[in-house]
PDB file of C-alpha atoms in Angstrom:
ATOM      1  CA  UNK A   1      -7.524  20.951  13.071  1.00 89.00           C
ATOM      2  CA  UNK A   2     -10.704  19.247  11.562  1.00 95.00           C
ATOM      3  CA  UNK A   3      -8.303  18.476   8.794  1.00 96.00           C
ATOM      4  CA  UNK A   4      -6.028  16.484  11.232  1.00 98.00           C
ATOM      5  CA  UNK A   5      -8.893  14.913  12.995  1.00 98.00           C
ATOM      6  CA  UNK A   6     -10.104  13.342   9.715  1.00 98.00           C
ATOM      7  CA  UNK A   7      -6.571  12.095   8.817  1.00 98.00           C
ATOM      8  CA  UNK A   8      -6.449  10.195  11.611  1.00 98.00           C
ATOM      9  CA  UNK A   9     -10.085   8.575  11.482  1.00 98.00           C
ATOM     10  CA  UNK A  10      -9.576   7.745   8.166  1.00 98.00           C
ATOM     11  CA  UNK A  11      -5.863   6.182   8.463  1.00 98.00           C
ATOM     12  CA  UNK A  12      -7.604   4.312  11.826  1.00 98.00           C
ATOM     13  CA  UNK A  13     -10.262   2.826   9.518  1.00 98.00           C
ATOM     14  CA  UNK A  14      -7.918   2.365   6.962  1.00 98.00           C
ATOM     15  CA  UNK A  15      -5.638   0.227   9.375  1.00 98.00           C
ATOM     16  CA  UNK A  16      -8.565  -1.779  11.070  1.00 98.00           C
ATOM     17  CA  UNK A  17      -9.462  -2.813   7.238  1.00 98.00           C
ATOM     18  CA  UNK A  18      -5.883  -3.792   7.010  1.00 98.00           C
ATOM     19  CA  UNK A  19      -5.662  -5.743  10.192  1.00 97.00           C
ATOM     20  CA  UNK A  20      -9.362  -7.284   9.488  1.00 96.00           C
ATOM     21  CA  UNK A  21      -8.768  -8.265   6.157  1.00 96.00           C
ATOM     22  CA  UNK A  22      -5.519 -10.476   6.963  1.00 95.00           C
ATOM     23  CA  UNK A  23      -3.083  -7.995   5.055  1.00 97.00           C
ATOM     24  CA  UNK A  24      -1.021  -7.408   7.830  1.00 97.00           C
ATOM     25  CA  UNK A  25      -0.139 -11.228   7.645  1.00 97.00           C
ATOM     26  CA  UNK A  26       3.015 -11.686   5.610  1.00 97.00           C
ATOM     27  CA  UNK A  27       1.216 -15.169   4.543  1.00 96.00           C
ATOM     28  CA  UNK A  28      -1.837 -14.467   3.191  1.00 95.00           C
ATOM     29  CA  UNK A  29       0.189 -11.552   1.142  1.00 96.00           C
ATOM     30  CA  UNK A  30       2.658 -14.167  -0.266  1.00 96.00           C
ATOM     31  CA  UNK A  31       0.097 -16.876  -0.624  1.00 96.00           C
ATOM     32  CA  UNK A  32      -1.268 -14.749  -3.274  1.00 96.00           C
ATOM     33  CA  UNK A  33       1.432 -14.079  -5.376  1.00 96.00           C
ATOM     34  CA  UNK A  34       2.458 -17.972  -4.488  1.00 95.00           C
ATOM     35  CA  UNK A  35      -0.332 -18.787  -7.843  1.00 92.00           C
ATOM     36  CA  UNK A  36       1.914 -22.398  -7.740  1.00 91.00           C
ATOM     37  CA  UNK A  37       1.796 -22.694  -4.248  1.00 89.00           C
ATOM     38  CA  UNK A  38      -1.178 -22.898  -1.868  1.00 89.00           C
ATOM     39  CA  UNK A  39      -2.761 -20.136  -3.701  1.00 92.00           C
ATOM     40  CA  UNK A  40      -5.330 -17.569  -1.280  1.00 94.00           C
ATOM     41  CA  UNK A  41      -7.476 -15.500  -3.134  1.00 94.00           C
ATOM     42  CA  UNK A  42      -8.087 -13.434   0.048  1.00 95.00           C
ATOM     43  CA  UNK A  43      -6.154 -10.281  -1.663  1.00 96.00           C
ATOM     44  CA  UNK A  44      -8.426 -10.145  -4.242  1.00 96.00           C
ATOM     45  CA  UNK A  45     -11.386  -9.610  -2.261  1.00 97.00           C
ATOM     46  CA  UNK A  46      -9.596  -7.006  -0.259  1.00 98.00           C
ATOM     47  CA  UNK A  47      -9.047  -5.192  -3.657  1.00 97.00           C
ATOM     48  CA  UNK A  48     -12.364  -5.677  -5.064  1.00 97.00           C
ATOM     49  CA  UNK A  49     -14.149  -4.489  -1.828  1.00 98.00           C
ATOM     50  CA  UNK A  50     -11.832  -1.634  -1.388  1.00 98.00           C
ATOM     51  CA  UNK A  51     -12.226  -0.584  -4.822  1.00 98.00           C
ATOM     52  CA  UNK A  52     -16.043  -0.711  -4.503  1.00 98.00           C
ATOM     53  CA  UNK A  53     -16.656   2.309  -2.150  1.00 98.00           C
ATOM     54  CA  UNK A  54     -13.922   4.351  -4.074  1.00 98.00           C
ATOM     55  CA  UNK A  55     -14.990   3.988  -7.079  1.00 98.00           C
ATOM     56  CA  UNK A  56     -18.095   5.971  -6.133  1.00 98.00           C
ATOM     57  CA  UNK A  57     -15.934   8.265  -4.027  1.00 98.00           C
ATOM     58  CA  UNK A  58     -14.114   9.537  -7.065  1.00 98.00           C
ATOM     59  CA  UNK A  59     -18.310   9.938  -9.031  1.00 97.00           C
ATOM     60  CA  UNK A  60     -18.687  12.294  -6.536  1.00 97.00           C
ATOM     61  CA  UNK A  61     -15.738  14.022  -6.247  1.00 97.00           C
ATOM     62  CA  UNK A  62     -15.856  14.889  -9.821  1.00 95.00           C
ATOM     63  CA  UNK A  63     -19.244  16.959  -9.134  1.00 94.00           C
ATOM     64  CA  UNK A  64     -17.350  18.954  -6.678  1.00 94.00           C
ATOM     65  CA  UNK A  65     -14.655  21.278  -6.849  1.00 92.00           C
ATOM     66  CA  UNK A  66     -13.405  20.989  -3.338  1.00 96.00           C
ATOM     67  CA  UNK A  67     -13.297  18.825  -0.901  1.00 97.00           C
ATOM     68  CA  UNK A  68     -16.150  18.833   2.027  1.00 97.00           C
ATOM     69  CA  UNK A  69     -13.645  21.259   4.230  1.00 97.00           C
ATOM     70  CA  UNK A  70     -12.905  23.244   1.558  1.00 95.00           C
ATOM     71  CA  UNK A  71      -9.594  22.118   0.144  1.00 95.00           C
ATOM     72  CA  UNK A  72      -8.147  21.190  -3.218  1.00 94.00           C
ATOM     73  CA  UNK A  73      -9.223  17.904  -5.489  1.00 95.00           C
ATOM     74  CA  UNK A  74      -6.623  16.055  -6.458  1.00 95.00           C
ATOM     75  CA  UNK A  75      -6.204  16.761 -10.776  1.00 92.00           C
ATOM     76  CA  UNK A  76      -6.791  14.293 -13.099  1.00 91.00           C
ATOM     77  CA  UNK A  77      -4.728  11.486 -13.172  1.00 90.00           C
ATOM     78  CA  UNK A  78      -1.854  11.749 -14.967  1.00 88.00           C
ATOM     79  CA  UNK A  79      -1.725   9.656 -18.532  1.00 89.00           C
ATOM     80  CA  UNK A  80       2.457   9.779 -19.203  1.00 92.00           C
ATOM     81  CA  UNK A  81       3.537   6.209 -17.818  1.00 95.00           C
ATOM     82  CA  UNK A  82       7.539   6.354 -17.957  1.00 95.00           C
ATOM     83  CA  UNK A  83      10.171   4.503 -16.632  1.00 97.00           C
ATOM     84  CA  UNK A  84      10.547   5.402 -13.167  1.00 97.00           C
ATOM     85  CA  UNK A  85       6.401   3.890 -13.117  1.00 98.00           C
ATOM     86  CA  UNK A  86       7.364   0.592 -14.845  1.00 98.00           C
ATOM     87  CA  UNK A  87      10.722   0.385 -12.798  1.00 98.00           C
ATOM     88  CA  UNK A  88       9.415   1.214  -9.287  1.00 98.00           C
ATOM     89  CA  UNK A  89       6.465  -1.121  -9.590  1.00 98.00           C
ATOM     90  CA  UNK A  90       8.939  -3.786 -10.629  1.00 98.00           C
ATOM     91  CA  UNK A  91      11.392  -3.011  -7.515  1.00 98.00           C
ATOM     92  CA  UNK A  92       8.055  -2.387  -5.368  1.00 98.00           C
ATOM     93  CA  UNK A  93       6.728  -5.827  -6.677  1.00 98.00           C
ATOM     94  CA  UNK A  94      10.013  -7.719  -6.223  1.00 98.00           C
ATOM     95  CA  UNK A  95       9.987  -6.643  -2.197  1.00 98.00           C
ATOM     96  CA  UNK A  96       6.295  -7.019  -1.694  1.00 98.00           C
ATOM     97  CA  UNK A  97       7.056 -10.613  -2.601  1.00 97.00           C
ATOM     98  CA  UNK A  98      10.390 -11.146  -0.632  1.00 97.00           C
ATOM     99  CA  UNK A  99       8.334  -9.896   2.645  1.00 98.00           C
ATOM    100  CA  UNK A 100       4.675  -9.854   2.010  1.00 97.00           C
ATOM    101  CA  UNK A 101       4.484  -6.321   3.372  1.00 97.00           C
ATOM    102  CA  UNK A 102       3.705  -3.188   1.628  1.00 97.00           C
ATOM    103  CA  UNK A 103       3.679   0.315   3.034  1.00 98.00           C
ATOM    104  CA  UNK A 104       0.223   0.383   4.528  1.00 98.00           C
ATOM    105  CA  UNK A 105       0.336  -2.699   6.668  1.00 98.00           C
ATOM    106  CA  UNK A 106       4.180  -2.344   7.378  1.00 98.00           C
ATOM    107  CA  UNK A 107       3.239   0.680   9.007  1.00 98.00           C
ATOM    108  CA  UNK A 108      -0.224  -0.865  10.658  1.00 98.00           C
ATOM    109  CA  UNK A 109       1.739  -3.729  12.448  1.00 98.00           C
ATOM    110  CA  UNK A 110       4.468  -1.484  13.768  1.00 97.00           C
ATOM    111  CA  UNK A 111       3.026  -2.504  17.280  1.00 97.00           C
ATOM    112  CA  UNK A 112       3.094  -6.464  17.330  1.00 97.00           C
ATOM    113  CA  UNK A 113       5.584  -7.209  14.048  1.00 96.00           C
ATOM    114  CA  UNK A 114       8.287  -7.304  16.273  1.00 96.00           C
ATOM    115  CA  UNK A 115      12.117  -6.842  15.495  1.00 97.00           C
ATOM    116  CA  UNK A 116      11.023  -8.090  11.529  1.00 98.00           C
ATOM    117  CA  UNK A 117       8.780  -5.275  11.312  1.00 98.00           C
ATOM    118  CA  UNK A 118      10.661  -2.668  12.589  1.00 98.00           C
ATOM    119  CA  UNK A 119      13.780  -3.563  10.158  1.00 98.00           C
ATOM    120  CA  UNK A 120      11.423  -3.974   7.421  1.00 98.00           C
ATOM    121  CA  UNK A 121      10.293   0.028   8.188  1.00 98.00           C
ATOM    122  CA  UNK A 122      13.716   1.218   8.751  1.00 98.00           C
ATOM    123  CA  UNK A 123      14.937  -0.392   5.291  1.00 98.00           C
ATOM    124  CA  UNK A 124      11.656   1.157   3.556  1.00 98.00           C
ATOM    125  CA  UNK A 125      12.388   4.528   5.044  1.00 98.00           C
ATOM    126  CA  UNK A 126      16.289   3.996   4.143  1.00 98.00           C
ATOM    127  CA  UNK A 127      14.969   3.172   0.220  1.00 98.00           C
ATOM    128  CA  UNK A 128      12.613   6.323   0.506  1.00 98.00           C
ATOM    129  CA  UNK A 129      15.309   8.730   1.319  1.00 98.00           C
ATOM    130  CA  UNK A 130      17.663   7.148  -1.632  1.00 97.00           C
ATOM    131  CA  UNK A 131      14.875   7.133  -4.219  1.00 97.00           C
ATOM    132  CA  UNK A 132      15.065  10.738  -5.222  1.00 96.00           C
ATOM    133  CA  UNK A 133      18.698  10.387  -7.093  1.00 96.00           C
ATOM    134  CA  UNK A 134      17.447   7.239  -8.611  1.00 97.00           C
ATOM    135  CA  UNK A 135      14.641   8.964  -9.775  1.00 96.00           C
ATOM    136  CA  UNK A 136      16.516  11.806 -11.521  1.00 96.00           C
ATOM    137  CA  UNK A 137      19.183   9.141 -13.264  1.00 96.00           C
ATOM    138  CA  UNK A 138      15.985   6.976 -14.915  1.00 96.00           C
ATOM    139  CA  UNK A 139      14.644  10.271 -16.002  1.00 95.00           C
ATOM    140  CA  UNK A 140      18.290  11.594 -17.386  1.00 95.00           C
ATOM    141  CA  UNK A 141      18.592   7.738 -19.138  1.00 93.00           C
ATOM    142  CA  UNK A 142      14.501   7.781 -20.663  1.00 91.00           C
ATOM    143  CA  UNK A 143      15.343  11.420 -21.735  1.00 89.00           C
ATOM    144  CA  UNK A 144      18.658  10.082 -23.923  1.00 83.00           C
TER     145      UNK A 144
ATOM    146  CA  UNK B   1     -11.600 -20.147  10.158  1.00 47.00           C
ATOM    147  CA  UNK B   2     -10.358 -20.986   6.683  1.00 55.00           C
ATOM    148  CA  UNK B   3     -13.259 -20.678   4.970  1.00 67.00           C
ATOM    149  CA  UNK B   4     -14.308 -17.296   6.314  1.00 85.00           C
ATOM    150  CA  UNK B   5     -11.159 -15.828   4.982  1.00 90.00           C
ATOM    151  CA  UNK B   6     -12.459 -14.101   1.832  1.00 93.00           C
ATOM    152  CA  UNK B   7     -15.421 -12.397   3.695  1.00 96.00           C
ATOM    153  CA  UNK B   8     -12.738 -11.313   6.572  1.00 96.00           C
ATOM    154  CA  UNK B   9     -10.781  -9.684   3.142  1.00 97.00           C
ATOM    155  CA  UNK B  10     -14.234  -8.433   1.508  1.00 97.00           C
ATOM    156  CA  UNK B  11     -15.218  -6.415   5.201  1.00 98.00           C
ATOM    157  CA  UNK B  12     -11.893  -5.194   5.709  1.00 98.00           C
ATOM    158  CA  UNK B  13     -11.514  -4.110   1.916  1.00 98.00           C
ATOM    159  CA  UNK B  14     -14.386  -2.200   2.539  1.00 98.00           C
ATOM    160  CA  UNK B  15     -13.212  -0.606   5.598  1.00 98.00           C
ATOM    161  CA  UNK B  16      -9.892   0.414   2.945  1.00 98.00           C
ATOM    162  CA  UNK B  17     -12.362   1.496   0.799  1.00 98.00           C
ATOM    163  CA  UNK B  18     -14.177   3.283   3.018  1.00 98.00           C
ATOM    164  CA  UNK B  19     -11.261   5.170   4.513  1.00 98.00           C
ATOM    165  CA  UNK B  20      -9.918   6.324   0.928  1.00 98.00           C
ATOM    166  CA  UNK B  21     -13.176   7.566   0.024  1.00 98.00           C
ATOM    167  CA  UNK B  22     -13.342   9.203   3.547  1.00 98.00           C
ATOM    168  CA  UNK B  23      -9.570  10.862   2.732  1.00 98.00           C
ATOM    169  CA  UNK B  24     -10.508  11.879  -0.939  1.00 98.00           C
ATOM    170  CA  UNK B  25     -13.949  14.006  -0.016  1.00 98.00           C
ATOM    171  CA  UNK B  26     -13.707  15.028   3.208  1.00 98.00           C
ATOM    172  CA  UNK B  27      -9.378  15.708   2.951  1.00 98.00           C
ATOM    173  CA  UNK B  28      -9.016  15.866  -0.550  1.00 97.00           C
ATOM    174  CA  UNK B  29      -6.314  13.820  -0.998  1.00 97.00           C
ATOM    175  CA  UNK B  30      -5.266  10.551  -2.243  1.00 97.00           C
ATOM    176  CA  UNK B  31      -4.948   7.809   0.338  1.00 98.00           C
ATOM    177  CA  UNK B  32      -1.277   6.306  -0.412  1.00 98.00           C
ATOM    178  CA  UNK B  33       0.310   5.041   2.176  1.00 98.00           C
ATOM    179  CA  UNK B  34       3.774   5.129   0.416  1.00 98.00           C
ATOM    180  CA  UNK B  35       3.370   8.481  -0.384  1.00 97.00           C
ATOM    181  CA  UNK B  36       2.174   9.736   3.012  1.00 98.00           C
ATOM    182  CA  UNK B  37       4.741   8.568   5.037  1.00 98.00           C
ATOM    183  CA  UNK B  38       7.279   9.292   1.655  1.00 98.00           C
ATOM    184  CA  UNK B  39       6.522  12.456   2.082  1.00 97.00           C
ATOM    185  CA  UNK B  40       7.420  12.751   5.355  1.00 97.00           C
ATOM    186  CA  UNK B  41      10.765  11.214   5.267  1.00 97.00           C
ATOM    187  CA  UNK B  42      12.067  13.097   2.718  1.00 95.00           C
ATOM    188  CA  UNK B  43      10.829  16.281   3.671  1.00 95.00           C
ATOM    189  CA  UNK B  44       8.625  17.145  -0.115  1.00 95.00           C
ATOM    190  CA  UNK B  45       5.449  16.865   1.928  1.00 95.00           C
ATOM    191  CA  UNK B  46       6.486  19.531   4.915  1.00 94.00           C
ATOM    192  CA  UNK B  47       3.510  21.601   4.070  1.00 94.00           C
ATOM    193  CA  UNK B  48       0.944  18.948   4.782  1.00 96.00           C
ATOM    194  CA  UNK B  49       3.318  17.443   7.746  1.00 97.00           C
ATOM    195  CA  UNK B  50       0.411  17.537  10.611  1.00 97.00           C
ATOM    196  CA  UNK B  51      -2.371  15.831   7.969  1.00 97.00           C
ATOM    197  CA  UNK B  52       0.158  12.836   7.341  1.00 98.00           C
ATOM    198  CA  UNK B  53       1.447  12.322  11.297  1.00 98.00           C
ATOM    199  CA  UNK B  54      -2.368  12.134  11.937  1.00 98.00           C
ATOM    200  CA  UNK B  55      -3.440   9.589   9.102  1.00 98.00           C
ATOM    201  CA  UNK B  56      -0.090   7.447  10.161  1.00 98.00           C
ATOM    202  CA  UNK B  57      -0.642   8.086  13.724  1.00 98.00           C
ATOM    203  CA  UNK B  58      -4.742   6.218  13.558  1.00 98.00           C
ATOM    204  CA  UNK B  59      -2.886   3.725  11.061  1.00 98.00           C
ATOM    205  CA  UNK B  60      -0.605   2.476  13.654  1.00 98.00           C
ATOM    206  CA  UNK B  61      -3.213   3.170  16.918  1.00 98.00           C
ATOM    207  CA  UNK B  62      -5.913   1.629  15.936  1.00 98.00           C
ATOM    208  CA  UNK B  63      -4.806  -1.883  14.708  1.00 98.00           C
ATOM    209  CA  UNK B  64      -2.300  -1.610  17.813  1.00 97.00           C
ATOM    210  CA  UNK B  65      -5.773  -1.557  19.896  1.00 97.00           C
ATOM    211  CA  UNK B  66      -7.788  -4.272  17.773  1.00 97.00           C
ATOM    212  CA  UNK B  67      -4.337  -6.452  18.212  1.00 95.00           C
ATOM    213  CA  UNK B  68      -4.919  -6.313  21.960  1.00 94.00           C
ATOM    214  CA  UNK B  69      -8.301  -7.030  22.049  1.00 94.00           C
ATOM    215  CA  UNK B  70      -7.896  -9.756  19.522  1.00 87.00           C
ATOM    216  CA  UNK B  71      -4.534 -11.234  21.255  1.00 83.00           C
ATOM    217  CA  UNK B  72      -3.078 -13.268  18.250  1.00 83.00           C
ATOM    218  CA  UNK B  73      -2.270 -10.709  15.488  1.00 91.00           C
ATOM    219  CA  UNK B  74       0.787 -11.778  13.718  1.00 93.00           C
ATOM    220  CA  UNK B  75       1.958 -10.695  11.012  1.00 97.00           C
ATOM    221  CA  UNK B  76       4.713 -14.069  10.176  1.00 97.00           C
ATOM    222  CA  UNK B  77       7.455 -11.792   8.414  1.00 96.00           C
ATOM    223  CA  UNK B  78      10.725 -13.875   7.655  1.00 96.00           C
ATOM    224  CA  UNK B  79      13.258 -14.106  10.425  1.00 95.00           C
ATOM    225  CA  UNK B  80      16.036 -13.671   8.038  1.00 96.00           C
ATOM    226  CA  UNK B  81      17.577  -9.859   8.029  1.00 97.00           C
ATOM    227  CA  UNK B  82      19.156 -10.106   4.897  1.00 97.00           C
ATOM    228  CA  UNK B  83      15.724 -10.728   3.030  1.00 97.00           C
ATOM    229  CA  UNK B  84      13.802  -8.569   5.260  1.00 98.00           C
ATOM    230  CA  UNK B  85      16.461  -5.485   4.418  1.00 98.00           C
ATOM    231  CA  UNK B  86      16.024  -6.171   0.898  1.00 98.00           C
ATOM    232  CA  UNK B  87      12.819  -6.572   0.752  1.00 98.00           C
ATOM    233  CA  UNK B  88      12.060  -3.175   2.877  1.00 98.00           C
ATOM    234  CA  UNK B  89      14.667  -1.395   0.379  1.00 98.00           C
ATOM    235  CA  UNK B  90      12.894  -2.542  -2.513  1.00 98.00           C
ATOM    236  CA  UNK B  91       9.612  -1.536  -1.348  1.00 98.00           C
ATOM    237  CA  UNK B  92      10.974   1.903  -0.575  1.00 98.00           C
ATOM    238  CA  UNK B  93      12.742   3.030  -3.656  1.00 98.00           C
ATOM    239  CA  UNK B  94       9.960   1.523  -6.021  1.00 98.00           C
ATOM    240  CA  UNK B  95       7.057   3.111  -4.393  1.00 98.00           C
ATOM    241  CA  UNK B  96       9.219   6.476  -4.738  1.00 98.00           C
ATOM    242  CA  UNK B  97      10.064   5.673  -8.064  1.00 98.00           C
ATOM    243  CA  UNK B  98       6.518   4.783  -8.490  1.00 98.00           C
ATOM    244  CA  UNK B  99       5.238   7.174  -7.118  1.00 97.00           C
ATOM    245  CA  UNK B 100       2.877   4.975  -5.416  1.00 97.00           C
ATOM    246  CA  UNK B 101       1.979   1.186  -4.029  1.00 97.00           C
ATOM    247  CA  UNK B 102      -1.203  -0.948  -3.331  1.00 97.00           C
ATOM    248  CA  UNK B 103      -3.417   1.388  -1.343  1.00 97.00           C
ATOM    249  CA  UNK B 104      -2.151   4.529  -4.004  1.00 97.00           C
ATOM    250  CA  UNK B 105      -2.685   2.684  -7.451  1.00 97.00           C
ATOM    251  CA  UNK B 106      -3.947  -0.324  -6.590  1.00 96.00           C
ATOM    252  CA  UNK B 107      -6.858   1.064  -4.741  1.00 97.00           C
ATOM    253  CA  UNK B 108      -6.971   4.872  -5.483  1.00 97.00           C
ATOM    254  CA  UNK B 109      -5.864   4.491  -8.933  1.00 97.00           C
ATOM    255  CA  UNK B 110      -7.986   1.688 -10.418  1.00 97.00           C
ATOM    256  CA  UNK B 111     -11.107   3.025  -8.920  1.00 97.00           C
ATOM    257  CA  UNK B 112     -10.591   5.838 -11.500  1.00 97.00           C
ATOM    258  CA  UNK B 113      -9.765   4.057 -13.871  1.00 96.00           C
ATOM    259  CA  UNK B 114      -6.154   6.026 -14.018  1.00 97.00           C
ATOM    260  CA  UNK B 115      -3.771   4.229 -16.464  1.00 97.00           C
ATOM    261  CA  UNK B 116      -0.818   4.767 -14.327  1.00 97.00           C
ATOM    262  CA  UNK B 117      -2.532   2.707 -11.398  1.00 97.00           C
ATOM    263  CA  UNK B 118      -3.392  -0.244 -13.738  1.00 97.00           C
ATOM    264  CA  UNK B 119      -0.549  -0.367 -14.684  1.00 98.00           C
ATOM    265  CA  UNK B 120       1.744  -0.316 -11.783  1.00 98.00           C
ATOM    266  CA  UNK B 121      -0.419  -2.566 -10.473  1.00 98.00           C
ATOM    267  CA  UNK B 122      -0.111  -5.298 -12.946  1.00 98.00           C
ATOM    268  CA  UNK B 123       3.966  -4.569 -13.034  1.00 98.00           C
ATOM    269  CA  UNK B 124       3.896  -4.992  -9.220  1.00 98.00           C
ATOM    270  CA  UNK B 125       1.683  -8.366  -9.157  1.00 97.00           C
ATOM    271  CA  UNK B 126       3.530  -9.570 -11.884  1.00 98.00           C
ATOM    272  CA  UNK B 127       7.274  -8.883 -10.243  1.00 98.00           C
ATOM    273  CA  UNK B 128       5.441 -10.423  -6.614  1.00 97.00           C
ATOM    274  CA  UNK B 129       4.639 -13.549  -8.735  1.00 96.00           C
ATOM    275  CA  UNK B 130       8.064 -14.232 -10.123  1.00 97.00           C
ATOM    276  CA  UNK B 131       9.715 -13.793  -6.709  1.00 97.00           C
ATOM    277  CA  UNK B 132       7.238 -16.160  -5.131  1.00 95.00           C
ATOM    278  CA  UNK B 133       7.904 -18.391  -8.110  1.00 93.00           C
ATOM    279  CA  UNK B 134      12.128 -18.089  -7.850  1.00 95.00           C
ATOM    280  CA  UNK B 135      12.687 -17.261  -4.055  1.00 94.00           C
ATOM    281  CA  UNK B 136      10.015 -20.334  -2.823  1.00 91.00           C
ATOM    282  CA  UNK B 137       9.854 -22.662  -5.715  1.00 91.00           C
ATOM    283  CA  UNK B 138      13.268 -22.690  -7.383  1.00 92.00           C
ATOM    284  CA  UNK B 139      15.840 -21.479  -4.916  1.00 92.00           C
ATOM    285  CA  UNK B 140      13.456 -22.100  -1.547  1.00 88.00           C
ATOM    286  CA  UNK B 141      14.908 -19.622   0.940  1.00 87.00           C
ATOM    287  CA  UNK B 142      11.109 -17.524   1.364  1.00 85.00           C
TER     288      UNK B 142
END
């Protein structure tokens, strides 16, 4: 239960960030990657300040061997990079662009993105489920 | 309003901060919003089903509150289906492919210093840059 309660206080802060910090506009997203357009640097003070706080986060969760209600740390991060990394981030990349949404804020704007929003989440859950076969082929071809 | 932009992103990228941090030592787990909601859709994350509706259920309430109280949220996604299909596609087989997006290795991953984060991240800013670049600037339909 406390586990549940903490999910959803921390995906509530997580979208207010989102919402505060101009993410959830497709605009300020694109005007980013736009570096020969009207280029916004707003994204990269999103990053920085989100990175801040973590980076201390992950200092002290490696003092601890489980988390403050008792569950699992995630391992250590996994060195292999691969294909299906490379590839993904490409295909991940190429939409980000096309829309200016990525999974976080698609999902925080559900409520006033409108019809745009909504497709944009049904398509993203439509790639999610075809991923998986994908997946196994770039693994089958990098194995070769 | 301009101007204040980049301290609007700084606060809120603390809040994101602030909530991964929150997810990693209180939860113990890695605050990806791909995965999350991945692992819902395709079923690999039944056994932590409840923890992910809850984290996706305060990500939608909350800014669906804020956008009230503010009035003008917008988010000024293309009206065009055909790019906003793509573009949703895209975004969900790479991030499964991936295994992860902005808030997984952009913020999660860097902040470790985790190879695989930096660099997804600079494959996925790169590949948002040449879209802007062909979509907007050569063939102008974004």
């Amino acid at each position: 239960m406390l586990r549940n309660l903490f999910a959803l206080l921390a995906g509530g802060i997580f979208g207010a960030g989102l919402l505060v910090s101009g993410m959830t506009d497709t605009t300020k997203v694109q005007g980013w990657l736009d570096v020969f357009g009207a280029w916004d640097p707003t994204l990269a003070f999103v990053l920085s300040g989100a990175i801040m706080p973590m980076a201390i986060a992950w200092r002290v969760a490696a003092r601890r061997k489980t988390s403050l209600l008792g569950t699992a740390m995630p391992g250590k991060p996994d060195p292999r990079l691969g294909a299906n990394l490379v590839t993904g981030s490409v295909l991940f990349g190429m939409g980000w662009g096309l829309a200016g949404l990525c999974p976080g804020p698609a999902m925080a704007s559900l409520t006033f993105g409108g019809w745009g929003g909504a497709l944009f989440l049904i398509a993203m859950a439509a790639g999610m489920l075809a991923a998986p076969p994908i997946r196994a082929r770039i693994t089958q071809f990098e194995a070769a | 309003m301009m101007e204040m932009d980049w301290i609007w992103g700084l606060i809120g990228g603390l809040m994101i901060g602030g909530a991964a941090a929150l997810f990693l030592l209180v939860n113990g787990r890695i605050m990806g919003a791909s995965g999350l909601l991945g692992g819902l859709v395709d079923g690999s994350g039944r056994e932590t089903s409840a923890e992910r509706i809850a984290f996706i259920a305060g990500l939608v309430a909350v800014p669906a509150v804020l956008a009230l109280l503010m009035g003008d949220a917008q988010t000024n996604i293309t009206t065009n289906p055909v790019v906003i299909i793509a573009a949703g596609l895209l975004v969900g087989i790479g991030t499964r492919l991936a295994n992860g997006c902005t808030s997984g290795h952009g913020v999660c991953g860097i902040s470790r210093l985790s190879l695989r984060g930096i660099v997804a991240t600079v494959f996925y800013l790169l590949a948002g840059g040449l879209i802007m670049v062909t979509f907007r600037h050569v063939l102008r339909v974004i």
